[in-house]
PDB file of C-alpha atoms and ligand atoms in Angstrom:
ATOM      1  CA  UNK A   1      -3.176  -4.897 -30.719  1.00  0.00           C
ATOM      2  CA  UNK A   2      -3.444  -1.359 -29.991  1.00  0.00           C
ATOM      3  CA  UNK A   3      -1.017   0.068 -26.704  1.00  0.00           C
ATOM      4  CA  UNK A   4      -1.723   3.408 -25.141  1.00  0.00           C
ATOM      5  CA  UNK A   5       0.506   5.022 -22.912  1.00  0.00           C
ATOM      6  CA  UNK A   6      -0.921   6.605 -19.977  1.00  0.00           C
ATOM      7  CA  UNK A   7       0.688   9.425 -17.560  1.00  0.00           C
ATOM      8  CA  UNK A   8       0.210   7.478 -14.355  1.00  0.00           C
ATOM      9  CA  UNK A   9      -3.217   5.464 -12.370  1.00  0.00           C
ATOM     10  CA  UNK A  10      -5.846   8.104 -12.880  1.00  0.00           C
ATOM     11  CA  UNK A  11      -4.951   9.015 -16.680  1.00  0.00           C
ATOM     12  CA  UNK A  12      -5.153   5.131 -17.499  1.00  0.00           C
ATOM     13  CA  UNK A  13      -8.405   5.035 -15.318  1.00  0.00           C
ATOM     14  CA  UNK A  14      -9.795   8.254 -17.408  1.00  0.00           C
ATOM     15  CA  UNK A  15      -8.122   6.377 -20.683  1.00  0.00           C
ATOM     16  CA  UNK A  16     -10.453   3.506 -19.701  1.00  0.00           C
ATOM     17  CA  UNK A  17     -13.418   4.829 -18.944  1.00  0.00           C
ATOM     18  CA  UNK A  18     -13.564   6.831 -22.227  1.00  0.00           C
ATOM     19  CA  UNK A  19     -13.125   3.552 -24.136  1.00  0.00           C
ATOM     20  CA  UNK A  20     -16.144   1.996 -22.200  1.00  0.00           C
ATOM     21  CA  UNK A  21     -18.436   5.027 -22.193  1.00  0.00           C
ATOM     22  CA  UNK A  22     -17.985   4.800 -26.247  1.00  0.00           C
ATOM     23  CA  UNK A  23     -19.129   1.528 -26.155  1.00  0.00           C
ATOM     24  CA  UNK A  24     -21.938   2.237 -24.260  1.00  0.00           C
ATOM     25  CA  UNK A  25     -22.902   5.082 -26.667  1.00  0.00           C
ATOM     26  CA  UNK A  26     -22.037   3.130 -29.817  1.00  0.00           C
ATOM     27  CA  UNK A  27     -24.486   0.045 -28.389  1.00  0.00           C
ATOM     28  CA  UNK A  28     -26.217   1.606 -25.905  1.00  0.00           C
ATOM     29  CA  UNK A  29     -27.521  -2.492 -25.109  1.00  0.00           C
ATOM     30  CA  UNK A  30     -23.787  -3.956 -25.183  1.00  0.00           C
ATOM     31  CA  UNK A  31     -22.380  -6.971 -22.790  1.00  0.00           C
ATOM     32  CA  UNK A  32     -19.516  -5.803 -20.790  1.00  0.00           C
ATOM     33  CA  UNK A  33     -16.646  -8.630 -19.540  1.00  0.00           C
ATOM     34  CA  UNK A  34     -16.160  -6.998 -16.134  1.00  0.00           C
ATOM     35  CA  UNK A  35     -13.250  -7.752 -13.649  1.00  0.00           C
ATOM     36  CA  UNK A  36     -12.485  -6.979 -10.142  1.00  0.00           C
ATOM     37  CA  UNK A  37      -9.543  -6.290  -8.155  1.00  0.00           C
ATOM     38  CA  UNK A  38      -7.361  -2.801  -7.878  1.00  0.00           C
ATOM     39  CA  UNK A  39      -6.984  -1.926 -11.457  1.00  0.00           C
ATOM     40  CA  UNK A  40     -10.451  -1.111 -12.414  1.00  0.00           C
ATOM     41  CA  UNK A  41     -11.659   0.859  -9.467  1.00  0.00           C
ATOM     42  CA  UNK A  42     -10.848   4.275 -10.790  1.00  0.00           C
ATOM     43  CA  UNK A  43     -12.408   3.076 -13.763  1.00  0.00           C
ATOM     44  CA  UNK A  44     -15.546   2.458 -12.077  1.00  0.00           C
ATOM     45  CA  UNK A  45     -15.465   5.342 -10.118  1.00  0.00           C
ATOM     46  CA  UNK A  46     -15.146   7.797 -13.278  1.00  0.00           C
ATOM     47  CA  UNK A  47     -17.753   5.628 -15.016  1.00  0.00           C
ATOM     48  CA  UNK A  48     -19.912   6.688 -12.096  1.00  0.00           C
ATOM     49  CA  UNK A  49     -18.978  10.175 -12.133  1.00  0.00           C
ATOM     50  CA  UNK A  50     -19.686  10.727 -15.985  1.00  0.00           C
ATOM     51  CA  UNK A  51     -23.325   8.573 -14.873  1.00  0.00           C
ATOM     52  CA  UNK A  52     -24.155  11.058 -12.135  1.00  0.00           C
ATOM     53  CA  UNK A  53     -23.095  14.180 -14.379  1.00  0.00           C
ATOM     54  CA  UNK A  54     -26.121  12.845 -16.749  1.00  0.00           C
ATOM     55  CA  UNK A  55     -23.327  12.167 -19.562  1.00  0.00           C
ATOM     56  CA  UNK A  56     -23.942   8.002 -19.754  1.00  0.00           C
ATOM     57  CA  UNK A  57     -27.182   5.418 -19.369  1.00  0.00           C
ATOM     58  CA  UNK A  58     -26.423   1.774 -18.277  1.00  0.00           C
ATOM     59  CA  UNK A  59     -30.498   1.004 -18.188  1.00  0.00           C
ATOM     60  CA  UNK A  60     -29.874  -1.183 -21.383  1.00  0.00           C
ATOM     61  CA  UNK A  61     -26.169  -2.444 -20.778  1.00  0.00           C
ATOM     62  CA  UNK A  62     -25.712  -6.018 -19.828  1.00  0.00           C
ATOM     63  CA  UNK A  63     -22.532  -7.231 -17.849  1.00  0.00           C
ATOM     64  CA  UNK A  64     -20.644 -10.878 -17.328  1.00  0.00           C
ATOM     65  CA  UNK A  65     -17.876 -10.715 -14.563  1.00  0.00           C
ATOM     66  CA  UNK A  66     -14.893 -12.365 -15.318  1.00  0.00           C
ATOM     67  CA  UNK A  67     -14.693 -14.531 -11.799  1.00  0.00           C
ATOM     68  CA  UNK A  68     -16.137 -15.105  -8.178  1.00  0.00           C
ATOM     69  CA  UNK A  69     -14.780 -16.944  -5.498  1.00  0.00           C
ATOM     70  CA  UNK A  70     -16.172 -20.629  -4.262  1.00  0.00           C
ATOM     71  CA  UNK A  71     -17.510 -20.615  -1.362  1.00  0.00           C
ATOM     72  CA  UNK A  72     -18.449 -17.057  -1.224  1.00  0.00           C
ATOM     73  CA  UNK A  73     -22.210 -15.743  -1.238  1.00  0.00           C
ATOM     74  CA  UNK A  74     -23.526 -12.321  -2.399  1.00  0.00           C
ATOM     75  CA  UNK A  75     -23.329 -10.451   1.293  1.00  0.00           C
ATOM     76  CA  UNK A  76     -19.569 -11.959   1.876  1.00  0.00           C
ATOM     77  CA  UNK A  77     -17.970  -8.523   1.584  1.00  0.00           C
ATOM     78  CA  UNK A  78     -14.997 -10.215   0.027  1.00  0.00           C
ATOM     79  CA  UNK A  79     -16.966 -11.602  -2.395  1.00  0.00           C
ATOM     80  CA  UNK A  80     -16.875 -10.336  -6.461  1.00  0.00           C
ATOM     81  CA  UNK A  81     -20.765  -9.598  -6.585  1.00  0.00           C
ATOM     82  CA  UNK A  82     -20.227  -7.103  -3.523  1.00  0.00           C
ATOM     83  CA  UNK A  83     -17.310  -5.408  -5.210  1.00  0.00           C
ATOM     84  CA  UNK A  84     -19.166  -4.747  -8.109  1.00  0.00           C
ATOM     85  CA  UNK A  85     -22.373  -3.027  -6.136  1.00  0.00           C
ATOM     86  CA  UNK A  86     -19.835  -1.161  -4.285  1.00  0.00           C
ATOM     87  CA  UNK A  87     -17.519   0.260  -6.917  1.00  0.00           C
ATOM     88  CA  UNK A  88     -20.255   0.407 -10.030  1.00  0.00           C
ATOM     89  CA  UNK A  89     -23.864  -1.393  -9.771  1.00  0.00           C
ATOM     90  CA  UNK A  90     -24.890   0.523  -7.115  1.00  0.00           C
ATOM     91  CA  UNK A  91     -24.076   4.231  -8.303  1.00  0.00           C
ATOM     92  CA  UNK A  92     -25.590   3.241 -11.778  1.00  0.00           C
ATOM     93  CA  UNK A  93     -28.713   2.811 -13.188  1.00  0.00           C
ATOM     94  CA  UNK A  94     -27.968  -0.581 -14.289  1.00  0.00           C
ATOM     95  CA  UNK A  95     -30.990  -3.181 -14.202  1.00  0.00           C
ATOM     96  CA  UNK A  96     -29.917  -6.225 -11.856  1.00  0.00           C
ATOM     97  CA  UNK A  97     -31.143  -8.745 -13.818  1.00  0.00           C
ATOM     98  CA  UNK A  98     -28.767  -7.702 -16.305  1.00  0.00           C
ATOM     99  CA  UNK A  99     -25.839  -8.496 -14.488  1.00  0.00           C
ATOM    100  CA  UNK A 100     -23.973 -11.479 -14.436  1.00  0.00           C
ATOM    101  CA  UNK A 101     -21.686 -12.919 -11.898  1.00  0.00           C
ATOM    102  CA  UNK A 102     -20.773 -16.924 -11.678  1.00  0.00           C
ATOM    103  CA  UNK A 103     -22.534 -18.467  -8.837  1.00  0.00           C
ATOM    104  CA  UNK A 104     -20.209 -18.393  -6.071  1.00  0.00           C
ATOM    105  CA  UNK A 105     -21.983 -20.302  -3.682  1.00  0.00           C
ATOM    106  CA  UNK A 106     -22.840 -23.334  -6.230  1.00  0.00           C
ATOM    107  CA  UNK A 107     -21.234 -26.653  -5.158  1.00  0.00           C
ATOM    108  CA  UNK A 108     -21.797 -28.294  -8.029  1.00  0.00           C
ATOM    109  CA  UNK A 109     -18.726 -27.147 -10.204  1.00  0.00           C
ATOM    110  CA  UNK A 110     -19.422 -28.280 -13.619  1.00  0.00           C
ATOM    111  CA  UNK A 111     -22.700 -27.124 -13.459  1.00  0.00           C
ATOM    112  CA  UNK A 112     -21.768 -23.657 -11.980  1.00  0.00           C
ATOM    113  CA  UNK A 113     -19.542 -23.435 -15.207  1.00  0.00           C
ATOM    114  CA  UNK A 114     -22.062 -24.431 -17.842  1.00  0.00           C
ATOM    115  CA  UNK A 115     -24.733 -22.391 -16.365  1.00  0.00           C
ATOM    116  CA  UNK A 116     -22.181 -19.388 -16.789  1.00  0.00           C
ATOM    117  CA  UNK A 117     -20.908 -20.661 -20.120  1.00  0.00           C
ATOM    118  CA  UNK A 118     -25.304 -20.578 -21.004  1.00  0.00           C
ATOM    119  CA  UNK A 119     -25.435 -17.083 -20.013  1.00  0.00           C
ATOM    120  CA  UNK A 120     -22.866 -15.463 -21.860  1.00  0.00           C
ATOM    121  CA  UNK A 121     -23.596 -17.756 -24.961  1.00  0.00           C
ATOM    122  CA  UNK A 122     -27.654 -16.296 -24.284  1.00  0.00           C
ATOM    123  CA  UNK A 123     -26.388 -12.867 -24.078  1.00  0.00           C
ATOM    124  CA  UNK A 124     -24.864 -13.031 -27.185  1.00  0.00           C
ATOM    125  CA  UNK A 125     -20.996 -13.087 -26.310  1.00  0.00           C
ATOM    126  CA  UNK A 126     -19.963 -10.187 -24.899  1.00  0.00           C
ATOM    127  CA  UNK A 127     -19.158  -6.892 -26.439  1.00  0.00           C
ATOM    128  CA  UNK A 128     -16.294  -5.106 -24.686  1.00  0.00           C
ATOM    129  CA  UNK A 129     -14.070  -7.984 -21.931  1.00  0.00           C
ATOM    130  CA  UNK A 130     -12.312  -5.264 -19.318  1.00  0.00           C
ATOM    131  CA  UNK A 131      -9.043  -6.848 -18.151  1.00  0.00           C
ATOM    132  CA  UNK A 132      -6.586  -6.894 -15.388  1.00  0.00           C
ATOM    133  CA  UNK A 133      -3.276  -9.042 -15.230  1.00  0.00           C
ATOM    134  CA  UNK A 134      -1.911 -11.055 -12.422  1.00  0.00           C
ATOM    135  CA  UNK A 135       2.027 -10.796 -11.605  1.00  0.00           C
ATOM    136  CA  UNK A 136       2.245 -14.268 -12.829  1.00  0.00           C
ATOM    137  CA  UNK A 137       0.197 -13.199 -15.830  1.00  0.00           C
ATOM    138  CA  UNK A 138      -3.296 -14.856 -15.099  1.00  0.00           C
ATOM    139  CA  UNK A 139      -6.431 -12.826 -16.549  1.00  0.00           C
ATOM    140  CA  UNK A 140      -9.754 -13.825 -14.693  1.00  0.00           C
ATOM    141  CA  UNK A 141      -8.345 -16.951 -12.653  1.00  0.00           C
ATOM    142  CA  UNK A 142      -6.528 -18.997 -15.397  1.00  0.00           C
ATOM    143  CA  UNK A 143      -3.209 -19.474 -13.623  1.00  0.00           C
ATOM    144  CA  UNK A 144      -0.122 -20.551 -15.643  1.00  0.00           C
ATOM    145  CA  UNK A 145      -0.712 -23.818 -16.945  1.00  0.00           C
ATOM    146  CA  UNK A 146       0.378 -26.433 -18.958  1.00  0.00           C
ATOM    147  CA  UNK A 147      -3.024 -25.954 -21.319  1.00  0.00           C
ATOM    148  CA  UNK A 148      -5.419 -22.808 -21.671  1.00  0.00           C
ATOM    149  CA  UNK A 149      -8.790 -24.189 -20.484  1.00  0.00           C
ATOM    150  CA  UNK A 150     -11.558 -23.296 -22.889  1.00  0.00           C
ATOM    151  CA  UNK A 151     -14.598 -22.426 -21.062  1.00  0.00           C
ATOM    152  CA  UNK A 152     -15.292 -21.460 -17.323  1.00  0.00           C
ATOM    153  CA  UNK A 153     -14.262 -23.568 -14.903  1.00  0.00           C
ATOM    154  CA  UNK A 154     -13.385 -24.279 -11.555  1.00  0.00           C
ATOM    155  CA  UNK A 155      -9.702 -23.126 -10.514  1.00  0.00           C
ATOM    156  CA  UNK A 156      -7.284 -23.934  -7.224  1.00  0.00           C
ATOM    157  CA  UNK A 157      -5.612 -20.693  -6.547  1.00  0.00           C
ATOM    158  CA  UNK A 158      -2.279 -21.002  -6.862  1.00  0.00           C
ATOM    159  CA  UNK A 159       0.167 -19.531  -3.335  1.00  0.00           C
ATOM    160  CA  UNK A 160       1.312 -16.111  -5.356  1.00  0.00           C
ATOM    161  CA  UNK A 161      -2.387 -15.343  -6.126  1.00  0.00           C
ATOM    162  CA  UNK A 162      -3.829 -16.388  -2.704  1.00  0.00           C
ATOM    163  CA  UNK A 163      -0.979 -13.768  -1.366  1.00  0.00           C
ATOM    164  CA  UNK A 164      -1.632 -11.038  -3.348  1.00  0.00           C
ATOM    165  CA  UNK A 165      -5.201 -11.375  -2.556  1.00  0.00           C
ATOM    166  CA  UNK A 166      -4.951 -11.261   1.562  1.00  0.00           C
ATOM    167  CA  UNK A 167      -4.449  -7.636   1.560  1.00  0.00           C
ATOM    168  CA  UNK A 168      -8.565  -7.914   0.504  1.00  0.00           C
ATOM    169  CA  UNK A 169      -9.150 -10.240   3.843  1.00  0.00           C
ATOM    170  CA  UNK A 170      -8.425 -10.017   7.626  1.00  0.00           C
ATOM    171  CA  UNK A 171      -5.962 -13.137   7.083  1.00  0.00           C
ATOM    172  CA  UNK A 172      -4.739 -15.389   5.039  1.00  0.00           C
ATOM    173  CA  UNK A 173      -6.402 -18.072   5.863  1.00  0.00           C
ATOM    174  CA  UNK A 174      -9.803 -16.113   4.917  1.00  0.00           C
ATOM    175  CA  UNK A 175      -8.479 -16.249   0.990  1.00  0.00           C
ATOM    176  CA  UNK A 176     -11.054 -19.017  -0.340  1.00  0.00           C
ATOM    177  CA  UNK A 177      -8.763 -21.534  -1.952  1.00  0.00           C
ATOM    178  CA  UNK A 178     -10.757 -21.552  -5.348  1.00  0.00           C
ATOM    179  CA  UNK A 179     -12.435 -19.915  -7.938  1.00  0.00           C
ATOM    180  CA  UNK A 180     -14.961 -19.879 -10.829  1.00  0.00           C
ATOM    181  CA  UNK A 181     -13.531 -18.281 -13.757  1.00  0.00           C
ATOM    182  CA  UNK A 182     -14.574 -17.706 -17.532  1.00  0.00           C
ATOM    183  CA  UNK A 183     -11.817 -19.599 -19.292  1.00  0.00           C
ATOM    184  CA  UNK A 184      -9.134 -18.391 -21.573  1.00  0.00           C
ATOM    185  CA  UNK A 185     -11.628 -19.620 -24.378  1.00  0.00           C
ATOM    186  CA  UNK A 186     -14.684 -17.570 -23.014  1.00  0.00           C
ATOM    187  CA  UNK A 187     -12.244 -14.553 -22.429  1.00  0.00           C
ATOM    188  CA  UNK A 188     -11.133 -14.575 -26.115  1.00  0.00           C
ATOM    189  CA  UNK A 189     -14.073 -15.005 -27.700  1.00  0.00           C
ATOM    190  CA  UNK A 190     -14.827 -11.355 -26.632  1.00  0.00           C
ATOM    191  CA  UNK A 191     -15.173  -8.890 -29.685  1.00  0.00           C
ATOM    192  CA  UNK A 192     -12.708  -6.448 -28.434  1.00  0.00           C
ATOM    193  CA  UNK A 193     -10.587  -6.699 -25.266  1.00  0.00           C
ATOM    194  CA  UNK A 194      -9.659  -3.969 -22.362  1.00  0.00           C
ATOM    195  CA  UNK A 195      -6.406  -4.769 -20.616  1.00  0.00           C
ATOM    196  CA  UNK A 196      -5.754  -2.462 -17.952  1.00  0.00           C
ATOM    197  CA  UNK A 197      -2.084  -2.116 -16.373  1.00  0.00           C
ATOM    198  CA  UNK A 198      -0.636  -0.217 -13.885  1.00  0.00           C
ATOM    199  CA  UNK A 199       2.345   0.515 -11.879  1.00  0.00           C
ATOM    200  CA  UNK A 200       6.196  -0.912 -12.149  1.00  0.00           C
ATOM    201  CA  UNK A 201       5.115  -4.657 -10.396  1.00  0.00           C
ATOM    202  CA  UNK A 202       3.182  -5.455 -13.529  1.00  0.00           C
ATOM    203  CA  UNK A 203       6.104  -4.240 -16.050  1.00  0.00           C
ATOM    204  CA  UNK A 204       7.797  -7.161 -16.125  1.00  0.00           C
ATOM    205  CA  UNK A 205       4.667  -9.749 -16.751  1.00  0.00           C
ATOM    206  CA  UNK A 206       3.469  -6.901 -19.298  1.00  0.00           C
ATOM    207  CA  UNK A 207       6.615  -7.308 -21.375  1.00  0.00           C
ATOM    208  CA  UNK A 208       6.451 -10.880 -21.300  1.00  0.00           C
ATOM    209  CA  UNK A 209       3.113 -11.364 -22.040  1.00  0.00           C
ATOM    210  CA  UNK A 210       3.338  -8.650 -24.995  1.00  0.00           C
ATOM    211  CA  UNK A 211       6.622  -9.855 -26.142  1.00  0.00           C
ATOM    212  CA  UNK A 212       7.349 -13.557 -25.435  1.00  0.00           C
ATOM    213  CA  UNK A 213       6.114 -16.352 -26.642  1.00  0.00           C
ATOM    214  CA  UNK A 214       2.390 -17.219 -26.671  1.00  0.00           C
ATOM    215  CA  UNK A 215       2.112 -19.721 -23.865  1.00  0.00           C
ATOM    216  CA  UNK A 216      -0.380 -21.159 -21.507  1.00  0.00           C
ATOM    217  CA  UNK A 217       2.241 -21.002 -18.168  1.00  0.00           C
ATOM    218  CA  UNK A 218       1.969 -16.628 -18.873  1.00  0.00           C
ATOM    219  CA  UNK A 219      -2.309 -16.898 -19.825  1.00  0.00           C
ATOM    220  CA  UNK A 220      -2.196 -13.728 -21.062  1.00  0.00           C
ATOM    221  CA  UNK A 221       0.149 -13.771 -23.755  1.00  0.00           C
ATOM    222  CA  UNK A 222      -2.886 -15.703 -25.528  1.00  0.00           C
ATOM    223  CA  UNK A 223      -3.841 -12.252 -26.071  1.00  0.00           C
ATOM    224  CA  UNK A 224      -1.875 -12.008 -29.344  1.00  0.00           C
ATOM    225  CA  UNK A 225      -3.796 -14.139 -30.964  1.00  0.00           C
ATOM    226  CA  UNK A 226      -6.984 -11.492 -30.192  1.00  0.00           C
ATOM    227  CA  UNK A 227      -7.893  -9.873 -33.762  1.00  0.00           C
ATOM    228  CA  UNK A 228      -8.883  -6.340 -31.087  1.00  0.00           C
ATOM    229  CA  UNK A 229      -6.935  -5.888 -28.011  1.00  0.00           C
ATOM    230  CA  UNK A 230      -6.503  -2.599 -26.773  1.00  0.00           C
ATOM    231  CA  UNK A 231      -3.847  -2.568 -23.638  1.00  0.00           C
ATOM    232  CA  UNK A 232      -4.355   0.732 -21.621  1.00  0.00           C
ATOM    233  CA  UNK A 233      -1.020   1.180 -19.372  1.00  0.00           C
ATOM    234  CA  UNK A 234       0.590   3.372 -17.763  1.00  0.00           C
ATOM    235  CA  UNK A 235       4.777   4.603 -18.148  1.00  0.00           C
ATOM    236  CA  UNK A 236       5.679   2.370 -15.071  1.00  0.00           C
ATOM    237  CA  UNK A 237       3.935  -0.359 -16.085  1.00  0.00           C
ATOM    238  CA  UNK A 238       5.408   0.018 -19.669  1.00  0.00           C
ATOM    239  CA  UNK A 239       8.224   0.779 -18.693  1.00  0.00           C
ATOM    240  CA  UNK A 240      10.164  -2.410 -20.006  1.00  0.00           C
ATOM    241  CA  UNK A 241       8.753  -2.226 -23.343  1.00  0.00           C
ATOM    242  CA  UNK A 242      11.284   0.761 -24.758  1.00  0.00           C
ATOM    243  CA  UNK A 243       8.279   2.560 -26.407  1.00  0.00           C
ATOM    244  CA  UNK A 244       8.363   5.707 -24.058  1.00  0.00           C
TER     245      UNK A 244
HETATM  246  C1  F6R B   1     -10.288  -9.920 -11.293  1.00  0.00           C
HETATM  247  C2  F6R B   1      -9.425 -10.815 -12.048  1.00  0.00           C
HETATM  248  C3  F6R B   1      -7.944 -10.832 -11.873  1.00  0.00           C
HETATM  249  C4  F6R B   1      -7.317  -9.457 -11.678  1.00  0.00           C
HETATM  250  C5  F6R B   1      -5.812  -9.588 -11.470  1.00  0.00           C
HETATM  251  C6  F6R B   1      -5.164  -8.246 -11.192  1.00  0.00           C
HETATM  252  O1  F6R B   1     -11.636 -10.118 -11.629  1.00  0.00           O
HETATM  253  O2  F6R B   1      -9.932 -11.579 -12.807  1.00  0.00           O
HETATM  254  O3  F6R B   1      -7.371 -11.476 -12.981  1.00  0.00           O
HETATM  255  O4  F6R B   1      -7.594  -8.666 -12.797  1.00  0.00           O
HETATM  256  O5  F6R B   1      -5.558 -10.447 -10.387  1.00  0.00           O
HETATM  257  O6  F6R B   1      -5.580  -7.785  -9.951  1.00  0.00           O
HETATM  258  P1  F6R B   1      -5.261  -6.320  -9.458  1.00  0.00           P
HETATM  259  O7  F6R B   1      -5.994  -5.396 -10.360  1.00  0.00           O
HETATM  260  O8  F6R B   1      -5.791  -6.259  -8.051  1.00  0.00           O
HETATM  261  O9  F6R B   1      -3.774  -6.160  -9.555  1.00  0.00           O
END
């Protein structure tokens, strides 16, 4: 596991973005794990910056998101597959076909999941999984647990998720109640892993998850185990870890 300190938001965003745009140059066809949320938007946005500057080519990248909400279709502007036209897809010249989301509006849970499961597995596994951590240390939707589920799934959000998602939502009561997610299993059987932390709300779960004990009820402490991790955060969200 490699840690690098960034200044504050935009030097971790920067930090990010350089790590992704090498990948992209290295394998200029590579599978990017892509995740929503706050953390990765200034990531996206410099991605798109270095793209409209002539400096990167997504015509041959392939992505998999990490998650999507149930219940939610492609034009819900809450939904995952909007956020990712809006903050990347649609400033890039990325194919659509190549991109991946899980099938929100599928009823059918287990076969939402395998379908997913089939098209990472017929990409190839992915190349480079971007990360961002809950407060209770979920990455994707694996909540704590009692067991880290293997492949994607179906989730119930838990309450502290569901609240620190309304801010997305007119109300609360707009927050779907569940989730497809790739499972801890599908998230670590990336080649190399991006987690992404910012700001002094995330410090605690950071330290725990870097420095406690592997276990399912903080998912992302799993993340030990990953031969290639590289965390990308900033002081205040390092700033229990006594390495500044
Ligand atoms: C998003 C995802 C989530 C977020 C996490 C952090 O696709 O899978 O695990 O990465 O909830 O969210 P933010 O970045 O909004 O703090």
């Amino acid at each position: 596991m490699k840690i690098y300190q960034a200044k504050d938001y935009n030097d971790m965003s920067r930090k990010a973005a350089n790590i992704i745009s090498a990948q992209i140059i290295m394998k200029p066809d590579c599978v990017l794990g892509l995740a929503t949320g706050s953390t990765p938007v200034g990531t996206y946005k410099q991605l798109v910056d270095w793209y409209q500057k002539g400096d990167l080519d997504f015509s041959k990248v392939k992505t998999a998101n990490l998650d999507e909400y149930k219940g939610l279709s492609k034009d819900n502007s809450q939904s995952y597959y909007y956020f990712m036209q809006e903050h990347l897809f649609k400033h890039v010249n990325i194919k659509e076909k190549n991109t991946h989301i899980p099938d929100g509006t599928e009823t059918d849970a287990e076969k939402a999941a395998e379908d997913y499961e089939a098209i990472i597995s017929g990409l190839g596994g992915v190349d480079l999984q971007l990360l961002g951590i809950g407060h209770n240390g979920h990455i994707g939707f694996n909540e704590p647990s009692d067991i880290y589920p293997k492949d994607t799934h179906v989730v119930d959000l838990q309450e502290s998720t569901i609240e620190a998602n309304k801010r997305f939502f007119d109300s609360i009561d707009e927050v779907p109640r569940q989730a497809y997610t790739m499972g801890i299993g599908t998230i670590m059987r990336a080649r190399k892993i991006l987690l992404l932390v910012s700001g002094a709300e995330k410090a605690d779960i950071l330290y725990e998850s870097i420095c406690g004990p592997v276990t399912p009820s903080v998912p992302a402490s799993i993340l030990q185990l990953h031969p290639d991790v590289i965390i990308v955060a900033d002081e205040a969200a390092l700033s229990k870890m006594g390495i500044s």
